[in-house]
Short mmCIF file of C-alpha atoms in Angstrom, two decimals:
data_model
loop_
_atom_site.label_atom_id
_atom_site.label_comp_id
_atom_site.label_asym_id
_atom_site.label_seq_id
_atom_site.Cartn_x
_atom_site.Cartn_y
_atom_site.Cartn_z
CA MET G 1 15.20 47.36 12.47
CA SER G 2 18.78 46.25 13.53
CA GLU G 3 20.50 43.30 12.15
CA THR G 4 22.70 40.61 13.81
CA GLY G 5 24.99 38.55 11.67
CA GLY G 6 22.93 39.61 8.52
CA VAL G 7 19.60 38.52 10.10
CA ARG G 8 17.02 41.08 11.02
CA GLU G 9 16.33 41.39 14.75
CA VAL G 10 12.84 40.21 15.82
CA LYS G 11 11.40 43.25 17.52
CA SER G 12 9.06 41.27 19.83
CA ALA G 13 11.87 39.07 21.01
CA ALA G 14 14.18 41.98 21.60
CA ARG G 15 11.44 43.76 23.65
CA THR G 16 10.87 40.68 25.73
CA VAL G 17 14.64 40.40 26.51
CA GLU G 18 14.88 44.12 27.36
CA LEU G 19 11.90 43.78 29.74
CA LEU G 20 13.36 40.77 31.58
CA GLU G 21 16.70 42.46 31.84
CA LEU G 22 15.15 45.61 33.26
CA LEU G 23 13.20 43.64 35.83
CA ALA G 24 16.29 41.71 36.81
CA GLU G 25 18.36 44.93 37.24
CA ARG G 26 15.67 46.34 39.60
CA GLY G 27 16.15 43.37 42.00
CA ASP G 28 13.93 43.91 45.00
CA ARG G 29 12.28 47.00 43.63
CA PRO G 30 9.17 45.92 41.73
CA ALA G 31 7.91 48.11 38.88
CA ARG G 32 4.54 49.34 37.88
CA LEU G 33 3.08 48.97 34.41
CA GLN G 34 3.51 52.57 33.45
CA GLU G 35 7.15 52.60 34.62
CA LEU G 36 7.96 49.73 32.35
CA ALA G 37 6.10 51.11 29.37
CA ASP G 38 7.96 54.40 29.77
CA ALA G 39 11.40 52.83 30.26
CA LEU G 40 11.14 50.72 27.04
CA GLY G 41 9.15 53.24 25.09
CA VAL G 42 6.23 51.02 24.21
CA PRO G 43 2.40 51.58 24.55
CA ARG G 44 0.89 50.73 27.85
CA SER G 45 -1.53 48.21 26.24
CA SER G 46 1.40 46.37 24.52
CA MET G 47 3.36 46.21 27.73
CA TYR G 48 0.44 44.87 29.63
CA ALA G 49 -0.13 42.09 27.01
CA LEU G 50 3.58 41.17 27.20
CA LEU G 51 3.61 41.08 30.99
CA GLN G 52 0.57 38.77 31.09
CA THR G 53 2.14 36.44 28.66
CA LEU G 54 5.43 36.24 30.71
CA ILE G 55 3.41 35.87 33.98
CA SER G 56 1.57 32.89 32.60
CA ARG G 57 4.91 31.29 31.72
CA GLY G 58 6.63 32.03 35.03
CA TRP G 59 9.23 34.58 33.74
CA VAL G 60 7.53 37.55 35.45
CA ARG G 61 5.58 37.64 38.77
CA THR G 62 3.08 40.02 40.11
CA ASP G 63 1.70 40.94 43.54
CA LEU G 64 -1.73 40.24 44.79
CA THR G 65 -3.14 43.45 43.38
CA GLY G 66 -1.70 42.78 39.95
CA SER G 67 -0.08 46.25 39.92
CA LEU G 68 3.58 45.44 40.73
CA TYR G 69 5.93 43.37 38.58
CA GLY G 70 9.15 41.60 39.22
CA ILE G 71 11.47 38.89 37.69
CA GLY G 72 9.97 35.32 37.90
CA LEU G 73 11.22 31.99 38.92
CA ARG G 74 11.89 30.75 35.40
CA ALA G 75 14.71 33.23 35.19
CA LEU G 76 16.51 31.51 38.08
CA LEU G 77 15.94 28.07 36.62
CA THR G 78 17.44 29.18 33.24
CA GLY G 79 20.38 30.76 34.92
CA THR G 80 21.13 27.63 36.95
CA GLY G 81 20.98 25.74 33.62
CA TYR G 82 23.70 28.02 32.25
CA LEU G 83 25.96 27.42 35.28
CA ASP G 84 25.48 23.65 35.11
CA SER G 85 26.17 23.37 31.46
CA ASP G 86 29.31 25.59 31.30
CA PRO G 87 32.59 23.52 31.16
CA ARG G 88 34.68 26.39 32.57
CA VAL G 89 32.49 26.72 35.73
CA ARG G 90 32.64 22.97 36.22
CA LEU G 91 36.46 23.05 35.81
CA VAL G 92 37.07 25.95 38.28
CA ARG G 93 34.77 25.02 41.15
CA PRO G 94 37.03 22.47 42.81
CA TYR G 95 39.87 25.04 42.76
CA LEU G 96 37.70 27.64 44.45
CA ASP G 97 37.22 25.10 47.17
CA GLU G 98 41.00 24.65 47.47
CA ALA G 99 41.74 28.31 47.61
CA SER G 100 38.97 28.92 50.14
CA ASP G 101 40.26 26.17 52.46
CA ALA G 102 43.94 27.35 52.13
CA LEU G 103 43.22 31.07 52.77
CA GLY G 104 39.99 31.09 54.76
CA GLU G 105 38.67 33.93 52.65
CA THR G 106 35.97 34.43 50.07
CA ILE G 107 36.82 33.21 46.52
CA HIS G 108 34.99 34.24 43.41
CA LEU G 109 34.79 33.16 39.71
CA ALA G 110 33.36 35.77 37.34
CA ARG G 111 33.08 36.40 33.62
CA LEU G 112 33.34 39.59 31.62
CA ASP G 113 30.05 40.88 30.19
CA GLY G 114 30.61 44.00 28.23
CA LEU G 115 31.87 46.51 30.69
CA SER G 116 30.65 44.51 33.68
CA VAL G 117 31.66 41.18 35.25
CA ALA G 118 28.99 38.54 36.15
CA TYR G 119 29.66 36.30 39.21
CA LEU G 120 29.45 32.62 38.31
CA ALA G 121 30.55 30.96 41.55
CA THR G 122 31.55 32.00 45.05
CA ARG G 123 32.94 30.20 48.08
CA GLU G 124 32.26 32.38 51.17
CA SER G 125 34.57 32.83 54.05
CA HIS G 126 33.26 31.49 57.45
CA GLU G 127 34.69 34.67 58.88
CA TYR G 128 32.83 37.05 56.68
CA LEU G 129 29.49 35.95 55.32
CA ARG G 130 27.44 38.07 52.92
CA THR G 131 23.64 38.21 53.48
CA ILE G 132 23.14 38.11 49.70
CA SER G 133 25.00 35.81 47.28
CA ARG G 134 26.95 37.54 44.49
CA VAL G 135 26.21 34.65 42.06
CA GLY G 136 24.25 35.87 39.11
CA ARG G 137 24.99 39.52 39.98
CA ARG G 138 27.00 42.02 38.04
CA LEU G 139 29.54 44.63 39.03
CA PRO G 140 31.14 47.27 36.85
CA ALA G 141 34.47 45.94 35.59
CA HIS G 142 36.44 49.04 36.51
CA ALA G 143 35.36 48.88 40.11
CA GLY G 144 36.79 45.50 41.30
CA ALA G 145 39.73 43.17 41.06
CA LEU G 146 37.95 40.65 38.87
CA GLY G 147 36.94 43.14 36.26
CA LYS G 148 40.28 45.07 36.34
CA ALA G 149 42.25 41.89 35.89
CA LEU G 150 40.26 41.19 32.64
CA LEU G 151 40.40 44.76 31.46
CA ALA G 152 44.21 44.71 31.80
CA GLU G 153 44.28 41.91 29.30
CA ARG G 154 42.84 44.20 26.62
CA PRO G 155 44.20 47.32 24.98
CA ASP G 156 43.38 50.70 26.57
CA SER G 157 41.82 51.74 23.22
CA GLU G 158 38.79 49.69 24.16
CA LEU G 159 38.10 51.73 27.29
CA PRO G 160 35.20 54.26 26.96
CA GLU G 161 35.91 57.83 27.61
CA GLY G 162 33.80 57.94 30.79
CA PRO G 163 32.95 59.20 33.30
CA TYR G 164 32.84 55.95 35.22
CA GLU G 165 30.43 55.08 37.96
CA ALA G 166 31.75 55.44 41.52
CA LEU G 167 30.71 52.65 43.91
CA THR G 168 32.85 53.99 46.68
CA PRO G 169 35.04 57.05 47.25
CA ARG G 170 38.01 54.99 46.14
CA THR G 171 36.65 53.87 42.78
CA HIS G 172 38.57 55.08 39.72
CA THR G 173 36.16 57.28 37.70
CA THR G 174 38.31 58.71 34.90
CA ARG G 175 39.73 57.02 31.83
CA ASP G 176 43.26 58.18 32.58
CA SER G 177 43.11 56.93 36.23
CA ILE G 178 41.81 53.51 35.12
CA ALA G 179 44.44 53.24 32.36
CA ALA G 180 47.22 53.97 34.89
CA ASP G 181 45.80 51.41 37.22
CA LEU G 182 45.65 48.81 34.39
CA ALA G 183 49.28 49.53 33.51
CA GLY G 184 50.29 48.61 37.11
CA ILE G 185 48.16 45.41 36.90
CA ARG G 186 49.99 44.32 33.66
CA ALA G 187 53.37 44.92 35.36
CA ARG G 188 52.35 43.12 38.52
CA GLY G 189 50.59 40.23 36.89
CA TYR G 190 47.31 40.57 39.03
CA ALA G 191 44.76 43.16 40.06
CA VAL G 192 44.28 44.73 43.50
CA ASP G 193 41.02 46.42 44.48
CA ARG G 194 41.44 48.35 47.79
CA GLU G 195 37.91 49.22 48.79
CA GLU G 196 37.06 50.38 45.19
CA GLY G 197 33.95 48.13 44.87
CA VAL G 198 32.87 47.45 48.49
CA PRO G 199 33.85 49.57 51.52
CA GLY G 200 36.09 47.61 53.90
CA ILE G 201 36.97 44.85 51.39
CA VAL G 202 40.24 44.42 49.46
CA GLY G 203 40.21 42.06 46.43
CA PHE G 204 42.97 40.33 44.53
CA GLY G 205 41.99 39.39 40.91
CA PHE G 206 43.65 36.91 38.49
CA ALA G 207 42.67 36.62 34.83
CA LEU G 208 42.37 32.98 33.70
CA ARG G 209 44.22 32.87 30.36
CA TYR G 210 42.68 29.72 28.96
CA ASP G 211 40.92 31.93 26.42
CA SER G 212 42.37 34.66 24.37
CA PRO G 213 41.62 37.31 25.35
CA PRO G 214 40.56 36.00 28.76
CA GLN G 215 36.87 36.04 29.67
CA ASP G 216 37.05 34.68 33.23
CA ALA G 217 38.84 35.63 36.34
CA VAL G 218 39.15 34.39 39.97
CA SER G 219 39.65 36.55 43.06
CA CYS G 220 40.17 36.56 46.76
CA SER G 221 38.27 39.07 48.90
CA VAL G 222 39.33 39.87 52.43
CA PRO G 223 38.15 42.43 55.00
CA VAL G 224 40.68 45.32 55.53
CA ALA G 225 40.81 44.55 59.27
CA ARG G 226 42.23 41.06 58.54
CA LEU G 227 44.71 42.04 55.77
CA THR G 228 48.19 41.99 57.13
CA PRO G 229 51.32 42.20 54.82
CA GLU G 230 51.92 38.60 55.57
CA HIS G 231 48.47 37.51 54.73
CA GLU G 232 48.40 39.56 51.51
CA ALA G 233 51.63 37.83 50.43
CA ARG G 234 50.12 34.47 51.09
CA ILE G 235 46.98 35.33 49.18
CA VAL G 236 48.99 36.36 46.17
CA THR G 237 51.10 33.14 46.38
CA VAL G 238 48.16 30.83 46.68
CA MET G 239 46.02 32.49 44.08
CA ARG G 240 48.86 32.56 41.57
CA GLU G 241 49.32 28.75 42.07
CA ILE G 242 45.57 28.19 41.78
CA ARG G 243 45.54 30.14 38.55
CA ALA G 244 48.42 28.14 37.03
CA ARG G 245 46.71 24.88 37.92
CA ILE G 246 43.38 25.95 36.42
CA GLU G 247 44.98 27.08 33.20
CA ALA G 248 47.06 23.90 32.96
CA SER G 249 43.88 21.78 33.42
CA ALA G 250 41.65 23.61 30.92
CA PRO G 251 41.14 21.93 27.56
CA ALA G 252 41.55 24.13 24.41
CA GLY G 253 38.30 25.81 23.46
CA GLY G 254 36.50 25.10 26.64
CA GLY G 255 35.44 21.46 25.88
CA THR G 256 33.50 20.01 23.00
CA VAL G 257 31.47 23.18 22.33
CA GLN G 258 33.13 26.48 21.74
CA TRP G 259 30.58 29.17 22.68
CA ARG G 260 30.77 32.67 21.23
#
């Protein structure tokens, strides 16, 4: 049994979390009982009992036949509670509005989560609306401007050997390629993602240095078709100013509670 901070991990709690994370990752692809039991390496009877418990509490949902399982409504409510209670998200939201109004493009706030970034807030461009919100979703850190801006704030020794997942033909997939890209980001002061995460989209990412090392970043995403040299220069100017104002406004430690 593994330990965390000297305390033994509770196996049943760990299994519950692993199940919820697995269902969340599957998104709109519901799973069958045997799939879940195999994925987590637990007996079918134990998985069934766990699923029924979570269904009764709203964390898991099932179809009319009772044979397919997906993430439940309680997960959304809990995630919303996280966003509402986080002082950094509350601080940054008004600046996302300002950047969106000034540039007419999509603006994101995201937080590093291991080797991924989790989207915490988004202001969508009226010119380019996604059909699915990114808030609450994750993207590999090496494949986008937000994540690369945060990776550049850390030593290259923390980078895994790879190989790295390719989301588009332009994604960096080797450690050497990513390290070279991060060196350029450090010299430039911000990250650029030219169709590395999403085809047809260029992103500009700026780490927010109110924590050390930074955990959060903001970005501006723009379709390639609208990205002229003049527009790119304006994006960089506006986003640099927005970053400076956010950092100047942030209280030390993120407010009254300093979360780990």
